[in-house]
PDB file of C-alpha atoms in Angstrom:
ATOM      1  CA  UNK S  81     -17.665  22.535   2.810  1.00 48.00           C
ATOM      2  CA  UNK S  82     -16.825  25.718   1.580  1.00 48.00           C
ATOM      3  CA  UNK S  83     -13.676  27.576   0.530  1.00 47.00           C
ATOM      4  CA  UNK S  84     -13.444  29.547   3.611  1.00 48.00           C
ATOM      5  CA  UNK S  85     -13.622  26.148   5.273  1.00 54.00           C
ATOM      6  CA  UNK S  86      -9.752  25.979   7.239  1.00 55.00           C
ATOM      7  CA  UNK S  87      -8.119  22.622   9.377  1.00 62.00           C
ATOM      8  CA  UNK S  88      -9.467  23.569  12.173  1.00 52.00           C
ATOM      9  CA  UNK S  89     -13.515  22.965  11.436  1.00 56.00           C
ATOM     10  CA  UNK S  90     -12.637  19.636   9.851  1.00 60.00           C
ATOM     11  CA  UNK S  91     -15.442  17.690  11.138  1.00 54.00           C
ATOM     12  CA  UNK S  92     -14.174  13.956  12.958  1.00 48.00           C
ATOM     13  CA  UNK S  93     -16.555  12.272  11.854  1.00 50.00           C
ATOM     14  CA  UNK S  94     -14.977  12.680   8.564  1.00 52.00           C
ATOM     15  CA  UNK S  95     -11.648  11.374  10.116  1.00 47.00           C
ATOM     16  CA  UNK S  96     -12.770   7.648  12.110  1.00 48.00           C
ATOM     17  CA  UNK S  97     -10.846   5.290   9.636  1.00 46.00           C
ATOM     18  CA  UNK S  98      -7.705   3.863  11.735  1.00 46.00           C
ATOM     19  CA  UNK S  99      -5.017   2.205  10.890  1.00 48.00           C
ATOM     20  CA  UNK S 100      -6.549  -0.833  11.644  1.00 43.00           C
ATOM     21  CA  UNK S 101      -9.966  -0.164  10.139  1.00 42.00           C
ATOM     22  CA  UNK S 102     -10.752   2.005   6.493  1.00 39.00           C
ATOM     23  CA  UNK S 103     -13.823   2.498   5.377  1.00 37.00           C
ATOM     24  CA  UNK S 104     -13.741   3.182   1.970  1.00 39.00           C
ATOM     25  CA  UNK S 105     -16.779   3.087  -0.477  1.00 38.00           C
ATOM     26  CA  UNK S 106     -14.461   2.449  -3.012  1.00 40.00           C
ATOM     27  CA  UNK S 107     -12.201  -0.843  -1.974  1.00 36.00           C
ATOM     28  CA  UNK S 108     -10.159  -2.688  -4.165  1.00 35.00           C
ATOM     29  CA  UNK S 109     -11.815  -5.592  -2.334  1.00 32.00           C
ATOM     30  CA  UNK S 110     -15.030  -5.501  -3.711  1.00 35.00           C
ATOM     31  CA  UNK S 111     -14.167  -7.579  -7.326  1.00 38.00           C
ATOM     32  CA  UNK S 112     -15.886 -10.559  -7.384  1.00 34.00           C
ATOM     33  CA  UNK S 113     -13.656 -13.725  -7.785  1.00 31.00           C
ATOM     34  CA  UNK S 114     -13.667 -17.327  -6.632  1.00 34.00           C
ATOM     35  CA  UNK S 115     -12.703 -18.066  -2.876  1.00 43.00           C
ATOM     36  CA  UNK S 116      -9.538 -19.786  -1.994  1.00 54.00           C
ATOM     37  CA  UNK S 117      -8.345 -20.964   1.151  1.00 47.00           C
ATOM     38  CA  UNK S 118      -5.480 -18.001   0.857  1.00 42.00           C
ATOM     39  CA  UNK S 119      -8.601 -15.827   1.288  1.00 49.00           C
ATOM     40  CA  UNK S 120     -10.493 -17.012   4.601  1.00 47.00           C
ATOM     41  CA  UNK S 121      -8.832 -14.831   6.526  1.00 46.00           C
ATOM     42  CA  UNK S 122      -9.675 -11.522   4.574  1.00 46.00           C
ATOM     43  CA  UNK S 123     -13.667 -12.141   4.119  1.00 42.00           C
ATOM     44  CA  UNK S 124     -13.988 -12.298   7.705  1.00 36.00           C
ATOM     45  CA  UNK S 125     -13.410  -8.345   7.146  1.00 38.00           C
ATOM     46  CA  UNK S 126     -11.656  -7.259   4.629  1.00 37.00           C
ATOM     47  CA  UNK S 127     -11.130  -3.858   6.263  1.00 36.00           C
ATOM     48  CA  UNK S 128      -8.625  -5.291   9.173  1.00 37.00           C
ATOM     49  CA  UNK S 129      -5.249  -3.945   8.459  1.00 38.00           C
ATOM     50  CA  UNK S 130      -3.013  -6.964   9.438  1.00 42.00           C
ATOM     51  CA  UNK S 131       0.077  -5.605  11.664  1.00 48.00           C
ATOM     52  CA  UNK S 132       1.711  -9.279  10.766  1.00 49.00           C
ATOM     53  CA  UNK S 133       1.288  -9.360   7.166  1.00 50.00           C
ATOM     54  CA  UNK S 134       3.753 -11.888   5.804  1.00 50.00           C
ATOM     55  CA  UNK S 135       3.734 -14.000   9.002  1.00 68.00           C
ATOM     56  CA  UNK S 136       1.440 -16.670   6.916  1.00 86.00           C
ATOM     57  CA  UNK S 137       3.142 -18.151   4.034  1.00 93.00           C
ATOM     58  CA  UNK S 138       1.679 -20.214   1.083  1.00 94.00           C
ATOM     59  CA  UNK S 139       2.377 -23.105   2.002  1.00 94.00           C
ATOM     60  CA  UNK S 140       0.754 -22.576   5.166  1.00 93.00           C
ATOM     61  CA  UNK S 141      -2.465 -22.074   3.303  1.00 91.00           C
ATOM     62  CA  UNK S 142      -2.307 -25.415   1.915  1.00 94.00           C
ATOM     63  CA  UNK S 143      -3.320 -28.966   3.578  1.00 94.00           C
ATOM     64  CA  UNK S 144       0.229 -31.170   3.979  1.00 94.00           C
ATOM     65  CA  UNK S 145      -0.926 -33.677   1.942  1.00 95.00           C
ATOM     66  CA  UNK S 146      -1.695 -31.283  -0.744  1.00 95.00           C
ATOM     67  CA  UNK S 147       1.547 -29.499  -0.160  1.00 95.00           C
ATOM     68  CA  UNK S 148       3.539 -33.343  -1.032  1.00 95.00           C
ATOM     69  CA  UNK S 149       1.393 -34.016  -4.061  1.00 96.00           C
ATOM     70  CA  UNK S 150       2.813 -30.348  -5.461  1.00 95.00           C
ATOM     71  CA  UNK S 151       6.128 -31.223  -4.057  1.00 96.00           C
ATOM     72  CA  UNK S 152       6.667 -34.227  -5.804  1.00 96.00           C
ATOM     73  CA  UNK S 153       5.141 -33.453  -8.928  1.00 95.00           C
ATOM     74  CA  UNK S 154       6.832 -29.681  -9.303  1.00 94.00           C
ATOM     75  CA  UNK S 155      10.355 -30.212  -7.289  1.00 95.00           C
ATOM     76  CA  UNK S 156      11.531 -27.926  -4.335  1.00 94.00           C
ATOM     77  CA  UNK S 157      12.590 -24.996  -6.973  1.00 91.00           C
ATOM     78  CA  UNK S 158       8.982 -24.892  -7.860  1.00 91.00           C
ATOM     79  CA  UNK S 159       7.729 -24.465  -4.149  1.00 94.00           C
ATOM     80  CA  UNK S 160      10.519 -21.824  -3.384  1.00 90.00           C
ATOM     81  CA  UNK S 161       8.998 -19.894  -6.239  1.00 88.00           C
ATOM     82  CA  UNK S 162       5.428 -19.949  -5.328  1.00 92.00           C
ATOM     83  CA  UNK S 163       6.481 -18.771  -1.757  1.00 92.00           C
ATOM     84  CA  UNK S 164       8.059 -15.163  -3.631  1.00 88.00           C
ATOM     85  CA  UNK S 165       5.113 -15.134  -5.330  1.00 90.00           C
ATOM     86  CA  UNK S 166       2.689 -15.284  -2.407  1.00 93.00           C
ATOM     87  CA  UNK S 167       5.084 -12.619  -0.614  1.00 91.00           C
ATOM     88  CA  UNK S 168       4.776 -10.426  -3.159  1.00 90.00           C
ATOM     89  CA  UNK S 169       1.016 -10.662  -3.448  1.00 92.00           C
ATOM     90  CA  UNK S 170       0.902 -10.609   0.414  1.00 93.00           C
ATOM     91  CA  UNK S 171       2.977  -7.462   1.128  1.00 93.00           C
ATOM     92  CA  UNK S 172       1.304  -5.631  -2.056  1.00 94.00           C
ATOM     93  CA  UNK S 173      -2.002  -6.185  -0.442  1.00 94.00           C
ATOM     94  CA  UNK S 174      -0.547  -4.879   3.242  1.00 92.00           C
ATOM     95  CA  UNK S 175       1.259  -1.753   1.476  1.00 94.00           C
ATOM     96  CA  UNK S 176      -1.881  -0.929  -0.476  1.00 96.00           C
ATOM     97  CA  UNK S 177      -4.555  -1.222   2.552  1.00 92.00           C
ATOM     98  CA  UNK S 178      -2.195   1.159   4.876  1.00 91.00           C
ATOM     99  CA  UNK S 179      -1.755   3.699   2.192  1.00 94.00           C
ATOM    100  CA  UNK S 180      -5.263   3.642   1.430  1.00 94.00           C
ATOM    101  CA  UNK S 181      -6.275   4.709   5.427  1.00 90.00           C
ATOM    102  CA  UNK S 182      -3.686   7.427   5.474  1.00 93.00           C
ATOM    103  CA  UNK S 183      -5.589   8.803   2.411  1.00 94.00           C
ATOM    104  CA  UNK S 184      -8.828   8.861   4.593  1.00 92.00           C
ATOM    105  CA  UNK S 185      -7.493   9.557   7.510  1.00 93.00           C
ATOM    106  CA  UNK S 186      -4.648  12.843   6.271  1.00 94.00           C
ATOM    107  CA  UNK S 187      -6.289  13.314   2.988  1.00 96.00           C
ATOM    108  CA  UNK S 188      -9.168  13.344   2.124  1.00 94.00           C
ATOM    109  CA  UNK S 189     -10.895  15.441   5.183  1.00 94.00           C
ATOM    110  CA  UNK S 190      -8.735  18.284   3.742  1.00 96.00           C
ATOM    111  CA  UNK S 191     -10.214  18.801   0.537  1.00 95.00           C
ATOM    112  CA  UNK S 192     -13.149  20.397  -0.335  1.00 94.00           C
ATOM    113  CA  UNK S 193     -16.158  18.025  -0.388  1.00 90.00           C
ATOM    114  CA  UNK S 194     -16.037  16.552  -3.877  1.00 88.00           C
ATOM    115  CA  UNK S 195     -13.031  18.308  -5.239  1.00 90.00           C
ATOM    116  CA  UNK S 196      -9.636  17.914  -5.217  1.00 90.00           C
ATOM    117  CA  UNK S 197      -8.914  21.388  -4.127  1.00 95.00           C
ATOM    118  CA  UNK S 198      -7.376  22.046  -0.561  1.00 96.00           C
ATOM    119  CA  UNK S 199      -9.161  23.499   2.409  1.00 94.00           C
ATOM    120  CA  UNK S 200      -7.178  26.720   3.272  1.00 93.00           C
ATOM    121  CA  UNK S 201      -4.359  25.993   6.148  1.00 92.00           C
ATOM    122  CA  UNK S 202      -2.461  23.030   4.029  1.00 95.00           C
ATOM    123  CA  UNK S 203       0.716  24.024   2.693  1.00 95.00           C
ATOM    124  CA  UNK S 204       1.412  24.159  -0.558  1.00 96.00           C
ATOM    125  CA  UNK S 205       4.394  21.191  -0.369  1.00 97.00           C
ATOM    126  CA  UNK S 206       2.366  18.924   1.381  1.00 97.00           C
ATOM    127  CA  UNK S 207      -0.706  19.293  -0.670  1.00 97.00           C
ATOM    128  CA  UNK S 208       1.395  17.995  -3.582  1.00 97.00           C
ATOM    129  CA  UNK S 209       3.175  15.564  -1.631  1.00 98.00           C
ATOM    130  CA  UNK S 210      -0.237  14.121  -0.527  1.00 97.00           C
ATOM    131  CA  UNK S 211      -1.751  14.489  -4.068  1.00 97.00           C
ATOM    132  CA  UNK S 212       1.622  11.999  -5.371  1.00 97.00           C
ATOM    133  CA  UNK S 213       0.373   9.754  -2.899  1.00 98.00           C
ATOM    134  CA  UNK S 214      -2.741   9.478  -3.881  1.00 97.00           C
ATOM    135  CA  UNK S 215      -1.224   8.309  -7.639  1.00 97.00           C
ATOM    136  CA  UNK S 216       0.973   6.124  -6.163  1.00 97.00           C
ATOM    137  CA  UNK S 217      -1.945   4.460  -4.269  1.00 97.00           C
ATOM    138  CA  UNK S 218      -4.375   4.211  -7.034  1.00 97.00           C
ATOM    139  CA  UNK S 219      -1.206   2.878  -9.260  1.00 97.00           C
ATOM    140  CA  UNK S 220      -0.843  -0.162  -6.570  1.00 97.00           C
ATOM    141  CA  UNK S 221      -4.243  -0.370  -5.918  1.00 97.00           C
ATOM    142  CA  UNK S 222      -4.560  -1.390  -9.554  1.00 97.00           C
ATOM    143  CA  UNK S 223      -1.378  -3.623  -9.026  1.00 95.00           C
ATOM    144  CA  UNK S 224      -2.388  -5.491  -6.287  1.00 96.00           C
ATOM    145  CA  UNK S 225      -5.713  -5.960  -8.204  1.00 96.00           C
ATOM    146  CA  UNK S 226      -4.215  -7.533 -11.111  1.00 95.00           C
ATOM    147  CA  UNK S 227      -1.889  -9.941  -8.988  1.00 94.00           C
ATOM    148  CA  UNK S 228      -5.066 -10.661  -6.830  1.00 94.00           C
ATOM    149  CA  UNK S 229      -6.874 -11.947 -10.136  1.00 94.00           C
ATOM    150  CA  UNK S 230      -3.771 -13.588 -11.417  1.00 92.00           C
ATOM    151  CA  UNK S 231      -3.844 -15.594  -8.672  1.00 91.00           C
ATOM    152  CA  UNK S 232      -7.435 -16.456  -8.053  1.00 91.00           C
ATOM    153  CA  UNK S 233      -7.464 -17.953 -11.925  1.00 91.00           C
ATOM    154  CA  UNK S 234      -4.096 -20.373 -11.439  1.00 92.00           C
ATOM    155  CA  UNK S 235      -4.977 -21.493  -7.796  1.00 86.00           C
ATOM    156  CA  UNK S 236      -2.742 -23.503  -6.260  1.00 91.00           C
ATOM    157  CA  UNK S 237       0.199 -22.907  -8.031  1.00 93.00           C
ATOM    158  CA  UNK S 238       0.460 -19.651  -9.787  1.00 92.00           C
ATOM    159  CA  UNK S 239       2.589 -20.095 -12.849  1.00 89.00           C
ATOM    160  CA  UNK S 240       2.037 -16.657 -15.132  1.00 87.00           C
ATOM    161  CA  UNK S 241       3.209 -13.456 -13.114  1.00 87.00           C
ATOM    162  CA  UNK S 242       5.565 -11.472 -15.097  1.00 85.00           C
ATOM    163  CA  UNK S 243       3.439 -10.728 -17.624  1.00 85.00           C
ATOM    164  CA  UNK S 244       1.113  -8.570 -14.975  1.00 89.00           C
ATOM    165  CA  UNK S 245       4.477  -7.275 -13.448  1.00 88.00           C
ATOM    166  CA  UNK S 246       5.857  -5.958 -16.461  1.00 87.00           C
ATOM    167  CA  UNK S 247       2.974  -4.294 -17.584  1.00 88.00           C
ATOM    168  CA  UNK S 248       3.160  -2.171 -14.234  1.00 91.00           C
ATOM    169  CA  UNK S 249       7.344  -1.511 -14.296  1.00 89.00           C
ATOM    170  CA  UNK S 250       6.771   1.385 -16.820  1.00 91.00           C
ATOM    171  CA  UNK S 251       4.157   3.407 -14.380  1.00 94.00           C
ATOM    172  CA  UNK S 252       6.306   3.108 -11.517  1.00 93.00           C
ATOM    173  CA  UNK S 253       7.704   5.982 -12.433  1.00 93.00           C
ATOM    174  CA  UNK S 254       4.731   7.816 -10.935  1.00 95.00           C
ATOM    175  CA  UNK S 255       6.993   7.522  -7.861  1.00 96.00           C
ATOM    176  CA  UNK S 256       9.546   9.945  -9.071  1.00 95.00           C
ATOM    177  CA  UNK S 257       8.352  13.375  -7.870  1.00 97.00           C
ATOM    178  CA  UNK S 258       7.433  11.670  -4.527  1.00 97.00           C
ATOM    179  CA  UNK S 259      10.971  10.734  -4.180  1.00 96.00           C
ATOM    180  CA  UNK S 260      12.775  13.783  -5.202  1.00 96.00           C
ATOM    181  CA  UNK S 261      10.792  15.811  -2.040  1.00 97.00           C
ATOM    182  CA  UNK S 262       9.452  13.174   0.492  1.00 97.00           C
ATOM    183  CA  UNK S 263      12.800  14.224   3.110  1.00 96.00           C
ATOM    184  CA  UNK S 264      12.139  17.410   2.989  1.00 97.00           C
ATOM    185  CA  UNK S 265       8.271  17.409   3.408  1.00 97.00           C
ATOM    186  CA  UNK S 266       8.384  14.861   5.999  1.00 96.00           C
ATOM    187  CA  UNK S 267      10.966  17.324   8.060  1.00 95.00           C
ATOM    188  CA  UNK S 268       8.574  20.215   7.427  1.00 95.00           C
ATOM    189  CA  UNK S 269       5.538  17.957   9.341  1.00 94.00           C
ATOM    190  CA  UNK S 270       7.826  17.200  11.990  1.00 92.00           C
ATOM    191  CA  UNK S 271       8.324  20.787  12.631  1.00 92.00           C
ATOM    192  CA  UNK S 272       4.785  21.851  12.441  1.00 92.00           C
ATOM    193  CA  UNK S 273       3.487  18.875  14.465  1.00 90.00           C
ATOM    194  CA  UNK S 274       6.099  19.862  17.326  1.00 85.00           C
ATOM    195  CA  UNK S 275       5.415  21.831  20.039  1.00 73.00           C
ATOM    196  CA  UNK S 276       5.208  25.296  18.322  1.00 73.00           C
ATOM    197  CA  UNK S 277       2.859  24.273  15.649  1.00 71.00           C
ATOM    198  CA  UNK S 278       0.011  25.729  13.530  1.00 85.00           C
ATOM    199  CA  UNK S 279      -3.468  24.935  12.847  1.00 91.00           C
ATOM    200  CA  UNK S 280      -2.382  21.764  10.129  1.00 93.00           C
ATOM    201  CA  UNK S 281       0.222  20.485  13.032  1.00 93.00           C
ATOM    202  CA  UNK S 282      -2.593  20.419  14.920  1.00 92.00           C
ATOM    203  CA  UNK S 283      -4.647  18.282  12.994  1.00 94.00           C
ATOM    204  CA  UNK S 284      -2.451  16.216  12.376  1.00 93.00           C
ATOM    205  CA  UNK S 285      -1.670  15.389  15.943  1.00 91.00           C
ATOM    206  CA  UNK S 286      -5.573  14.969  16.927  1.00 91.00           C
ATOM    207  CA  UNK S 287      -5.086  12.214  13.813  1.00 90.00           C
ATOM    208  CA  UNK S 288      -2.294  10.450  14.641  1.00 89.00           C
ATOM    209  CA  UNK S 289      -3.582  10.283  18.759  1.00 86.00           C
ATOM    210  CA  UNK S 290      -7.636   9.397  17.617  1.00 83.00           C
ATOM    211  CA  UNK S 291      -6.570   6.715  14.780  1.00 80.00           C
ATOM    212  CA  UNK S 292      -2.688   5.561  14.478  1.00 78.00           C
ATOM    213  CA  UNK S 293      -2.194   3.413  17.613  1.00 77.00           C
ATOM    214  CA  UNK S 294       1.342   4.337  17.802  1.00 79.00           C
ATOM    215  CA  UNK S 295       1.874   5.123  13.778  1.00 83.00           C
ATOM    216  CA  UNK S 296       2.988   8.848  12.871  1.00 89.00           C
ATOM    217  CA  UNK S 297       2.249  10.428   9.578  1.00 93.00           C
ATOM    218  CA  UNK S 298       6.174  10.711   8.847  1.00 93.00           C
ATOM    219  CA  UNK S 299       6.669   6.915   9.665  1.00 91.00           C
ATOM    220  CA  UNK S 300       3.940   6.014   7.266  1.00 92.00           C
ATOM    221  CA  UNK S 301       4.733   8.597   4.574  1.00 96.00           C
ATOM    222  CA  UNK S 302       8.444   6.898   4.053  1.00 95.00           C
ATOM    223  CA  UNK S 303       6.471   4.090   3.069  1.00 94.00           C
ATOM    224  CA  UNK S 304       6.763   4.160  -0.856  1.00 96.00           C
ATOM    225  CA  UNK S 305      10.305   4.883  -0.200  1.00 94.00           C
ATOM    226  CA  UNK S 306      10.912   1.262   1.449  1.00 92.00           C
ATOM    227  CA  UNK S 307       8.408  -0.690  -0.518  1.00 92.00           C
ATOM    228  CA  UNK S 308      10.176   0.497  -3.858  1.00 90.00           C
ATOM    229  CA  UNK S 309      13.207  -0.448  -2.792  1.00 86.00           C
ATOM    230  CA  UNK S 310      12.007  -4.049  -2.010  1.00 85.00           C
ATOM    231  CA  UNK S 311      11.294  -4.475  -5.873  1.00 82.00           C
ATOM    232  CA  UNK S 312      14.714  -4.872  -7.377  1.00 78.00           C
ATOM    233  CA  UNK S 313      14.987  -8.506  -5.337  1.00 72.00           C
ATOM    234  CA  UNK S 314      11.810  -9.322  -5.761  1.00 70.00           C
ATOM    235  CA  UNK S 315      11.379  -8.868  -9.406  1.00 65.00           C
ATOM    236  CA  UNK S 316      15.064 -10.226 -10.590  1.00 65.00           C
ATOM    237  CA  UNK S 317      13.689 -13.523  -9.281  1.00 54.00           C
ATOM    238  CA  UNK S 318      10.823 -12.772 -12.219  1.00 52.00           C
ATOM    239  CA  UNK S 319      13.516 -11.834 -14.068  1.00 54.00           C
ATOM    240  CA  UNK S 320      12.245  -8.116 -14.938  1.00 57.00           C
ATOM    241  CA  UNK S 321      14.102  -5.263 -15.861  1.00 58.00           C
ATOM    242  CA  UNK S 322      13.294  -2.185 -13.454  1.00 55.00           C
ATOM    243  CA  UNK S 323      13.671   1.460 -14.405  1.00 56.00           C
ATOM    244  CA  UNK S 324      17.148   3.292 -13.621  1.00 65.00           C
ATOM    245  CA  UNK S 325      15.842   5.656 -10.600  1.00 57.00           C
ATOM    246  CA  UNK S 326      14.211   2.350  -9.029  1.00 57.00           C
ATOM    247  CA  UNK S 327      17.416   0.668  -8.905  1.00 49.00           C
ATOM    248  CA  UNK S 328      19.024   3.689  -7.643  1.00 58.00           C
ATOM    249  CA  UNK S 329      16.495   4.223  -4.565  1.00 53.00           C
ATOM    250  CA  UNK S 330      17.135   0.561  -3.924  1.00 50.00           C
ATOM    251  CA  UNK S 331      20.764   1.718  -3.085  1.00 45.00           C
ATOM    252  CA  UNK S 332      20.236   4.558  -1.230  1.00 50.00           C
ATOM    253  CA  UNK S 333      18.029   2.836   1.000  1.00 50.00           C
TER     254      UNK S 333
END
């Protein structure tokens, strides 16, 4: 693709991941660790977005029998704690995998073919919006990563987490600059998407009707938004001090 490429001769085959289905070469899915029943359901394919991500819980993962044994050994705190910790995991993993097909699906068929420069037609304050999300997607990616290992090595009962947490609380602040403009670039979408749109508006739309099944781009986009301001109760439980700004998005929304 060249520089004079523009929105419009974007290609669709570059553009078939859904919001149900990515098709990354590079997935965060790929390590190689030991299987555990809390993992049955992703081999079958690991590429399924699930709309019901924290419907299982980890004790559902677990035969009853097994689930007593723990119980009586560990106490009912101990059981309440491993079900946070298997949310956490869980919603990571669902945050990640969504963020990751909006980068293939709004992303990624916009840049030049192995650059990160834009195609012409993408305006300037989205292109850095979308370039923020693509940091704050390879910073969970590497999140969920580490929880996903933490928790393959103390299967059943995982009973070292902070450690991996807190070495992550310092990067979050990656988020900042996605924060401070993600309002006012989500309005701008809305208004080129409507009915008086350009060229970008217009891909956009043919993206949202060929792959979202009733997502938008602006839904999806407030995203980071909500999942960093799930942290604050999730991570006093671990105990872990969060950074100032993360606290303050918690309150805002």
């Amino acid at each position: 693709m060249s520089g004079e490429d523009s929105i419009v001769n974007v290609h669709p085959s570059q553009t078939q991941t859904t919001l149900s289905r990515s098709s990354s070469a590079n997935s965060i899915y790929e390590d190689c660790i030991p299987t555990r029943s809390w993992q049955q359901q992703q081999q079958q394919d690991p590429h399924i977005l699930d709309r019901n991500p924290e419907s299982r819980t980890w004790r559902s993962t677990l035969p009853s029998s097994a689930h007593r044994s723990l119980l009586e050994r560990y106490g009912e705190m101990e059981m309440e704690r491993q079900e946070i910790i298997w949310e956490i995991c869980e919603s990571e993993e669902a945050f990640v995998k969504r963020l990751r097909v909006v980068v293939e699906l709004f992303i990624r068929p916009l840049r030049l073919q192995n650059s990160r420069s834009w195609i012409s037609g993408v305006p300037p304050d989205i292109a850095r919006l979308f370039d923020w999300l693509e940091d704050i997607v390879n910073l969970h990616s590497q999140l969920f990563s580490a929880l996903r290992v933490a928790r393959a090595g103390q299967y059943p009962l995982v009973m070292r987490i902070a450690e991996v947490l807190r070495g992550f609380v310092p990067r979050l602040e990656v988020h900042q600059p996605y924060l401070v403009r993600i309002d006012e670039v989500v309005a701008m979408i809305k208004m080129m998407t409507g009915e008086n749109g350009d060229d970008f508006g217009e891909f956009i739309r043919i993206q949202e009707e060929r792959a979202c099944q009733g997502w938008s781009l602006e839904t999806v986009l407030l995203e980071p938004v909500s999942r960093l301001s799930q942290y604050p109760m999730r991570f006093k439980v671990r105990d872990i001090e969060l950074p100032s700004f993360v606290l303050e998005d918690s309150v805002h929304h």
